[in-house]
Amino acid sequence: MSFKSIMREFKEIKEGIGSISRRGVEGKHWRGRARSHIAPDETPEETDQIDQGQWANLPPELLLDIIMRVEESESSWPARVVVVHCASVCRSWREITKEIVKTPEQCGRLTFPISLKQPGPRESPIQCFIKRDNATSTFLLYYGLVPSEGENDKLLLAARKIRRATCTDFIVSLVSDDFSRASNTYVGKLRSNFLGTKFTMYDSEPAFEVPRQLASRTSRRFHPRQVSLRLPACNYCIATITYELNVLRSRGPRRMHCIMHSIPMSSIEEGGTVQTPTSIPEAFNGQFPHLSSSIGKELVSDNSSASPSRSPVLAQGSEELLVLKNKAPRWHEQLQCWCLNFRGRVTVASVKNFQLVASTEPSHNVPAADQERVILQFGKIGKDIFTMDYFYPLSAFQAFAICLSSFDTKPACE
């Protein structure tokens, strides 16, 4: 059997599995509800049946060779969706795919949705762009240098801006048409204060494993058995973004600081690392699959109003946190404006443009070459089109949330 025929047959199996799952879900809806939040009792049985298919019995050596060839040949989107299809065939295919596909830090590519919460590469950036739609107050993050002519760009994340009486929320989702917190496509959110000078970044999953006793009885909104384990109903504070007030109304770029509660300062020192989530969801839908809910979902609590000091992330120890600051621009006498070297990735002057570097001290064991290394840069290239390039130790979700803070109105900072 040829390699192409193998790929064609397991794609057909994938489509069949998807139709079976959809039929199973349709029979479990509550009356008067759009979707059920009850965890289906039949899920383990369906998984076992799928794993007994003909493709689950392939010799491990042959299966390893097939997936390695697919992973090496399909290095860019949309062709890389075949790698996602490999992981959706059955459990044995999924386990081998997890072993072969490397993290963005190691290979510089985004494959599974968990890649959006893993640190980027150290050497070369992951380059993306953001499309803003003022009519719908949405912001779409795409994978690629610039928008393509055929509009076949890979959507990574989507955000919707929601104005409230005392704050502004940016709800981040895996899809562009569902921003509900009750959806399994919910990723996190960014919330600002009234003046738009301070933003808090929330993740739907904790950066570290959280003991069950952290969720008190008073913080529960539902009984655990009434809520699906895949419902991301928690918010964990992972970063704080602060813009300095411009009291004197002096001309100049915005000044910002980002305190990353989930990234230690030691991660950028020599030999430093940052904790990388590795869980991959059990089911895929052919595009970017839904994020897994492996930790902390059985205790459904609302930590949005909690202070950063009560965040599960900060409870892991007293290790110094990574702080990012915007790189100071220089004044160009001929152009009469502030300038930064974006290496051709930014072409339009805007107050939103920025570059972030680590805020280091002489006591930190950070090489001199890395002290001014740009970790995140964001800038405008056209009407409602912006570029976003990020490096280790930031993830795509963290970088996107920081960029979203630049879109909010800041009359006290300009």
Coordinates of C-alpha atoms in Angstrom, one line a residue:
M1 CA 0.0 0.0 0.0
S2 CA 1.4 3.4 -1.0
F3 CA 2.1 6.2 1.5
K4 CA -0.5 8.4 -0.1
S5 CA -3.2 5.7 0.1
I6 CA -2.4 5.2 3.8
M7 CA -2.8 8.9 4.5
R8 CA -6.1 9.0 2.5
E9 CA -7.6 6.1 4.4
F10 CA -6.9 7.3 7.9
K11 CA -8.3 10.7 6.9
E12 CA -11.5 9.0 6.0
I13 CA -11.4 7.2 9.4
K14 CA -10.9 10.6 11.0
E15 CA -14.0 11.9 9.3
G16 CA -16.0 8.9 10.4
I17 CA -14.9 9.3 14.0
G18 CA -15.9 13.0 13.9
S19 CA -19.4 12.0 12.7
I20 CA -19.8 9.4 15.4
S21 CA -18.8 11.9 18.1
R22 CA -21.2 14.5 16.8
R23 CA -24.1 12.0 16.8
G24 CA -23.2 11.0 20.4
V25 CA -23.2 14.6 21.6
E26 CA -26.5 15.5 19.9
G27 CA -28.3 13.0 22.0
K28 CA -27.1 14.4 25.3
H29 CA -28.4 18.0 25.2
W30 CA -30.5 19.4 28.0
R31 CA -33.9 20.7 27.0
G32 CA -33.8 24.4 26.4
R33 CA -29.9 24.6 26.4
A34 CA -27.5 25.0 23.5
R35 CA -25.0 22.5 24.8
S36 CA -24.8 20.1 27.7
H37 CA -22.4 20.6 30.6
I38 CA -22.8 17.0 31.8
A39 CA -19.8 14.8 31.4
P40 CA -20.9 11.9 29.2
D41 CA -20.6 8.5 30.9
E42 CA -20.0 6.8 27.5
T43 CA -16.8 8.7 26.7
P44 CA -14.4 6.0 27.8
E45 CA -16.3 3.3 26.0
E46 CA -16.3 5.2 22.7
T47 CA -12.5 5.8 23.1
D48 CA -12.0 2.1 23.6
Q49 CA -14.0 1.2 20.5
I50 CA -12.0 3.7 18.5
D51 CA -8.7 2.2 19.7
Q52 CA -9.8 -1.2 18.5
G53 CA -9.8 0.0 14.9
Q54 CA -7.6 -1.5 12.2
W55 CA -5.1 1.4 12.4
A56 CA -4.4 0.7 16.1
N57 CA -2.9 -2.6 15.2
L58 CA -0.1 -1.3 13.0
P59 CA 3.4 -2.4 14.1
P60 CA 5.0 0.4 16.2
E61 CA 8.1 0.5 13.9
L62 CA 5.9 1.1 10.8
L63 CA 3.7 3.6 12.7
L64 CA 6.7 5.5 13.9
D65 CA 8.2 5.7 10.4
I66 CA 4.9 6.9 8.9
I67 CA 4.4 9.7 11.4
M68 CA 8.0 10.8 11.3
R69 CA 7.8 11.2 7.5
V70 CA 4.5 13.1 7.8
E71 CA 6.0 15.5 10.5
E72 CA 9.1 16.1 8.4
S73 CA 7.4 16.7 5.1
E74 CA 4.6 19.0 6.3
S75 CA 6.4 21.8 8.1
S76 CA 4.0 24.7 7.4
W77 CA 0.3 25.4 7.5
P78 CA -2.2 24.5 6.1
A79 CA -0.4 21.3 5.1
R80 CA 0.6 20.7 8.7
V81 CA -3.0 19.8 9.6
V82 CA -2.1 16.3 8.5
V83 CA 0.0 15.9 11.6
V84 CA -3.0 16.8 13.7
H85 CA -5.0 14.2 11.8
C86 CA -2.4 11.6 12.7
A87 CA -2.9 12.3 16.4
S88 CA -6.7 11.9 16.0
V89 CA -6.8 8.4 14.6
C90 CA -6.5 6.5 17.9
R91 CA -4.7 6.4 21.2
S92 CA -1.6 4.6 19.9
W93 CA -1.2 7.1 17.0
R94 CA -1.7 10.0 19.4
E95 CA 1.0 8.8 21.8
I96 CA 3.6 8.3 19.1
T97 CA 2.7 11.7 17.6
K98 CA 3.2 13.3 21.0
E99 CA 6.7 11.8 21.1
I100 CA 7.7 12.9 17.6
V101 CA 6.3 16.4 17.5
K102 CA 8.6 18.8 19.4
T103 CA 7.7 22.0 21.3
P104 CA 8.0 25.4 19.7
E105 CA 11.1 26.1 21.7
Q106 CA 12.8 23.0 20.1
C107 CA 11.5 23.2 16.5
G108 CA 10.1 26.7 16.1
R109 CA 6.7 25.5 14.8
L110 CA 3.2 25.5 16.2
T111 CA 1.2 22.2 15.7
F112 CA -1.2 21.5 18.5
P113 CA -3.2 24.0 20.5
I114 CA -1.1 23.3 23.6
S115 CA 1.8 24.9 21.5
L116 CA 0.0 28.2 22.0
K117 CA 0.9 28.0 25.7
Q118 CA 4.4 26.7 25.3
P119 CA 7.5 29.0 25.1
G120 CA 8.7 30.1 21.7
P121 CA 12.1 29.4 20.2
R122 CA 15.3 31.0 21.6
E123 CA 17.1 31.8 18.3
S124 CA 14.5 32.8 15.7
P125 CA 11.1 34.3 16.4
I126 CA 7.7 32.9 15.7
Q127 CA 6.2 35.5 13.3
C128 CA 2.5 36.3 13.4
F129 CA 0.1 39.1 12.4
I130 CA -3.1 40.5 14.0
K131 CA -6.2 41.7 12.1
R132 CA -8.4 44.2 13.9
D133 CA -12.1 44.5 13.1
N134 CA -13.5 47.7 14.7
A135 CA -17.0 46.8 13.7
T136 CA -17.2 43.7 15.8
S137 CA -14.4 44.6 18.3
T138 CA -12.5 41.5 17.5
F139 CA -8.8 40.8 17.0
L140 CA -7.6 37.7 15.1
L141 CA -4.1 36.3 15.5
Y142 CA -2.8 34.5 12.4
Y143 CA 0.3 32.4 11.8
G144 CA 2.6 33.9 9.2
L145 CA 4.6 37.0 8.1
V146 CA 1.8 39.0 6.4
P147 CA -1.8 38.2 5.2
S148 CA -1.9 36.0 2.1
E149 CA -3.9 36.8 -1.0
G150 CA -6.0 33.7 -0.7
E151 CA -6.8 34.3 3.0
N152 CA -5.8 30.8 3.8
D153 CA -3.9 31.9 6.9
K154 CA -3.9 29.8 10.0
L155 CA -6.0 31.3 12.8
L156 CA -4.2 30.8 16.1
L157 CA -6.3 32.8 18.5
A158 CA -9.2 35.3 18.5
A159 CA -10.1 38.0 21.0
R160 CA -13.2 40.1 21.5
K161 CA -13.2 43.5 23.3
I162 CA -16.0 43.9 25.8
R163 CA -16.5 47.3 27.6
R164 CA -17.9 47.2 31.0
A165 CA -18.8 49.9 33.5
T166 CA -15.5 49.8 35.4
C167 CA -13.1 47.9 33.2
T168 CA -12.5 46.4 29.7
D169 CA -12.2 42.7 29.0
F170 CA -10.5 41.0 26.1
I171 CA -11.9 37.4 25.9
V172 CA -9.5 35.0 24.1
S173 CA -10.7 32.0 22.3
L174 CA -9.5 29.4 19.8
V175 CA -12.2 30.3 17.3
S176 CA -13.5 33.6 16.0
D177 CA -17.3 32.9 16.5
D178 CA -17.5 31.7 20.2
F179 CA -16.2 33.8 23.1
S180 CA -18.2 32.2 25.8
R181 CA -16.4 31.2 29.0
A182 CA -18.6 28.1 29.0
S183 CA -17.1 26.9 25.8
N184 CA -14.2 24.5 25.6
T185 CA -12.5 26.8 23.1
Y186 CA -12.0 29.5 25.9
V187 CA -8.3 30.1 26.5
G188 CA -8.2 33.1 28.9
K189 CA -8.8 36.8 29.1
L190 CA -7.2 40.2 29.7
R191 CA -8.9 42.7 32.0
S192 CA -8.0 46.4 32.4
N193 CA -8.7 48.8 35.2
F194 CA -10.9 51.9 34.7
L195 CA -8.1 54.1 33.4
G196 CA -6.6 51.5 31.1
T197 CA -3.3 51.7 32.9
K198 CA -3.2 48.3 34.4
F199 CA -4.1 45.0 32.8
T200 CA -4.3 41.5 34.4
M201 CA -3.8 38.4 32.3
Y202 CA -5.8 35.3 33.2
D203 CA -5.3 31.8 31.9
S204 CA -8.0 29.2 31.8
E205 CA -5.6 26.6 33.3
P206 CA -3.0 27.0 36.1
A207 CA 0.7 27.3 35.1
F208 CA 1.5 24.8 37.8
E209 CA -0.4 22.0 39.3
V210 CA -2.8 23.3 41.9
P211 CA -3.6 21.4 45.1
R212 CA -7.3 20.7 45.3
Q213 CA -7.7 22.3 48.7
L214 CA -6.8 25.7 47.1
A215 CA -10.4 26.0 45.8
S216 CA -12.5 26.8 48.9
R217 CA -16.1 25.8 49.3
T218 CA -17.2 29.4 49.1
S219 CA -15.6 29.9 45.7
R220 CA -17.5 27.1 44.0
R221 CA -20.3 28.1 41.7
F222 CA -21.4 24.5 40.8
H223 CA -21.2 21.1 42.2
P224 CA -18.3 19.2 40.6
R225 CA -20.6 16.5 39.2
Q226 CA -22.8 19.1 37.5
V227 CA -20.0 20.4 35.3
S228 CA -18.1 18.7 32.5
L229 CA -14.4 18.2 33.2
R230 CA -13.7 20.0 29.9
L231 CA -15.4 23.2 30.9
P232 CA -12.8 25.9 31.5
A233 CA -14.6 27.8 34.2
C234 CA -11.5 29.0 36.1
N235 CA -9.2 32.0 35.7
Y236 CA -5.7 32.0 37.0
C237 CA -3.6 35.2 37.1
I238 CA -0.4 34.7 35.1
A239 CA 0.8 38.3 34.3
T240 CA 0.3 42.0 35.1
I241 CA 0.9 44.7 32.6
T242 CA 1.3 48.3 33.8
Y243 CA 1.5 51.5 31.7
E244 CA 3.1 54.5 33.3
L245 CA 1.0 57.7 33.7
N246 CA 2.0 60.7 31.6
V247 CA 1.1 63.3 34.2
L248 CA 3.1 66.1 32.4
R249 CA 1.6 65.2 29.0
S250 CA 5.1 65.1 27.5
R251 CA 5.6 63.8 24.0
G252 CA 7.0 60.3 23.7
P253 CA 6.1 56.6 23.4
R254 CA 4.2 54.7 26.1
R255 CA 6.2 53.2 28.9
M256 CA 5.1 49.7 30.1
H257 CA 6.2 47.0 32.4
C258 CA 5.0 43.3 32.4
I259 CA 5.4 41.1 35.5
M260 CA 5.2 37.5 34.4
H261 CA 3.8 35.6 37.4
S262 CA 4.3 32.2 35.7
I263 CA 7.9 32.8 34.4
P264 CA 10.9 33.1 36.8
M265 CA 13.8 35.4 36.1
S266 CA 16.1 32.3 36.1
S267 CA 14.5 31.2 32.8
I268 CA 16.6 33.8 30.8
E269 CA 19.8 33.2 32.8
E270 CA 22.5 30.9 31.5
G271 CA 21.1 27.3 31.6
G272 CA 17.7 28.5 32.7
T273 CA 14.4 26.9 31.7
V274 CA 10.7 27.6 32.1
Q275 CA 8.0 25.0 32.9
T276 CA 6.4 23.9 29.7
P277 CA 2.9 22.3 29.6
T278 CA 2.9 19.1 27.6
S279 CA -0.7 17.8 27.8
I280 CA -2.4 17.2 24.5
P281 CA -6.2 16.8 24.3
E282 CA -7.9 13.5 23.7
A283 CA -10.0 14.6 20.8
F284 CA -9.3 16.7 17.7
N285 CA -11.6 18.4 15.2
G286 CA -9.2 18.6 12.2
Q287 CA -8.3 22.3 12.8
F288 CA -6.7 23.3 16.1
P289 CA -8.3 21.0 18.6
H290 CA -9.8 22.0 21.9
L291 CA -7.4 22.7 24.7
S292 CA -7.2 20.0 27.3
S293 CA -8.5 20.4 30.8
S294 CA -6.3 18.1 32.7
I295 CA -5.7 20.2 35.9
G296 CA -8.1 21.9 38.2
K297 CA -11.3 21.6 36.2
E298 CA -13.1 19.4 38.7
L299 CA -13.1 22.4 41.1
V300 CA -15.0 25.1 39.3
S301 CA -14.1 28.4 40.9
D302 CA -13.9 32.0 39.8
N303 CA -10.6 33.6 40.6
S304 CA -11.0 36.6 38.4
S305 CA -11.4 39.0 41.4
A306 CA -8.6 37.5 43.4
S307 CA -5.5 39.6 43.9
P308 CA -2.2 38.4 42.3
S309 CA -0.8 37.5 45.7
R310 CA -3.5 34.8 46.0
S311 CA -2.8 33.4 42.6
P312 CA -1.9 29.7 42.5
V313 CA 1.0 30.6 40.3
L314 CA 2.6 32.8 42.9
A315 CA 2.1 30.2 45.6
Q316 CA 4.8 28.0 44.1
G317 CA 7.7 29.8 45.9
S318 CA 9.5 33.0 46.4
E319 CA 11.6 32.8 43.2
E320 CA 12.1 36.2 41.5
L321 CA 9.7 36.8 38.6
L322 CA 10.6 37.9 35.1
V323 CA 9.8 41.5 34.4
L324 CA 9.7 42.9 30.8
K325 CA 10.0 46.6 29.9
N326 CA 9.6 48.4 26.6
K327 CA 12.9 49.2 24.8
A328 CA 13.6 52.9 24.8
P329 CA 13.4 54.4 21.3
R330 CA 15.7 57.0 19.9
W331 CA 14.7 60.4 18.6
H332 CA 15.3 60.8 14.8
E333 CA 16.1 64.4 14.0
Q334 CA 15.3 64.2 10.3
L335 CA 12.1 62.3 10.7
Q336 CA 11.1 64.2 13.8
C337 CA 9.8 61.1 15.5
W338 CA 10.8 58.3 17.9
C339 CA 12.3 55.2 16.1
L340 CA 13.0 51.6 16.8
N341 CA 14.7 49.0 14.7
F342 CA 12.0 46.5 13.9
R343 CA 14.1 44.9 11.1
G344 CA 11.5 45.6 8.4
R345 CA 8.5 44.0 10.3
V346 CA 6.9 47.4 11.1
T347 CA 6.3 50.0 8.5
V348 CA 3.7 52.5 9.9
A349 CA 4.4 54.9 12.8
S350 CA 2.0 54.3 15.7
V351 CA 1.9 54.9 19.4
K352 CA 1.0 51.2 19.7
N353 CA 4.4 50.0 18.4
F354 CA 6.7 48.6 21.0
Q355 CA 9.6 46.2 21.7
L356 CA 9.9 44.4 25.0
V357 CA 13.2 43.3 26.7
A358 CA 14.0 41.8 30.0
S359 CA 14.5 44.2 33.0
T360 CA 17.7 42.9 34.4
E361 CA 20.0 43.8 37.2
P362 CA 23.8 43.3 37.6
S363 CA 23.1 40.6 40.1
H364 CA 21.3 38.5 37.5
N365 CA 23.3 35.9 35.6
V366 CA 22.1 37.1 32.2
P367 CA 24.7 37.3 29.4
A368 CA 25.4 40.8 28.1
A369 CA 24.2 39.8 24.6
D370 CA 20.8 38.8 26.0
Q371 CA 20.2 41.8 28.2
E372 CA 18.9 43.9 25.2
R373 CA 17.5 41.0 23.3
V374 CA 14.0 41.7 22.1
I375 CA 11.5 39.1 23.5
L376 CA 8.4 40.5 21.9
Q377 CA 7.8 43.2 19.2
F378 CA 4.5 44.5 18.0
G379 CA 3.8 47.2 15.3
K380 CA 1.6 48.4 12.6
I381 CA 2.0 47.6 8.9
G382 CA -1.3 48.8 7.4
K383 CA -4.9 49.7 8.2
D384 CA -6.0 47.4 11.0
I385 CA -3.0 45.0 10.3
F386 CA -0.3 44.6 12.9
T387 CA 2.7 42.2 13.2
M388 CA 3.6 40.2 16.3
D389 CA 7.0 38.4 16.7
Y390 CA 7.8 36.6 20.0
F391 CA 10.7 34.6 21.4
Y392 CA 11.3 32.4 24.4
P393 CA 10.2 32.4 27.2
L394 CA 6.9 33.9 26.1
S395 CA 4.1 31.8 24.6
A396 CA 1.8 32.8 21.8
F397 CA -1.1 33.3 24.2
Q398 CA 1.0 35.5 26.6
A399 CA 2.4 37.5 23.7
F400 CA -1.1 38.0 22.2
A401 CA -2.5 39.2 25.5
I402 CA 0.3 41.7 25.9
C403 CA -0.3 43.1 22.4
L404 CA -4.1 43.3 23.1
S405 CA -3.3 45.7 26.0
S406 CA -1.9 48.2 23.4
F407 CA -5.3 48.4 21.7
D408 CA -7.2 49.7 24.7
T409 CA -7.7 53.5 25.1
K410 CA -5.2 55.1 27.5
P411 CA -5.9 58.8 27.8
A412 CA -3.8 59.1 31.0
C413 CA -0.7 57.6 29.3
E414 CA -0.4 59.6 26.1

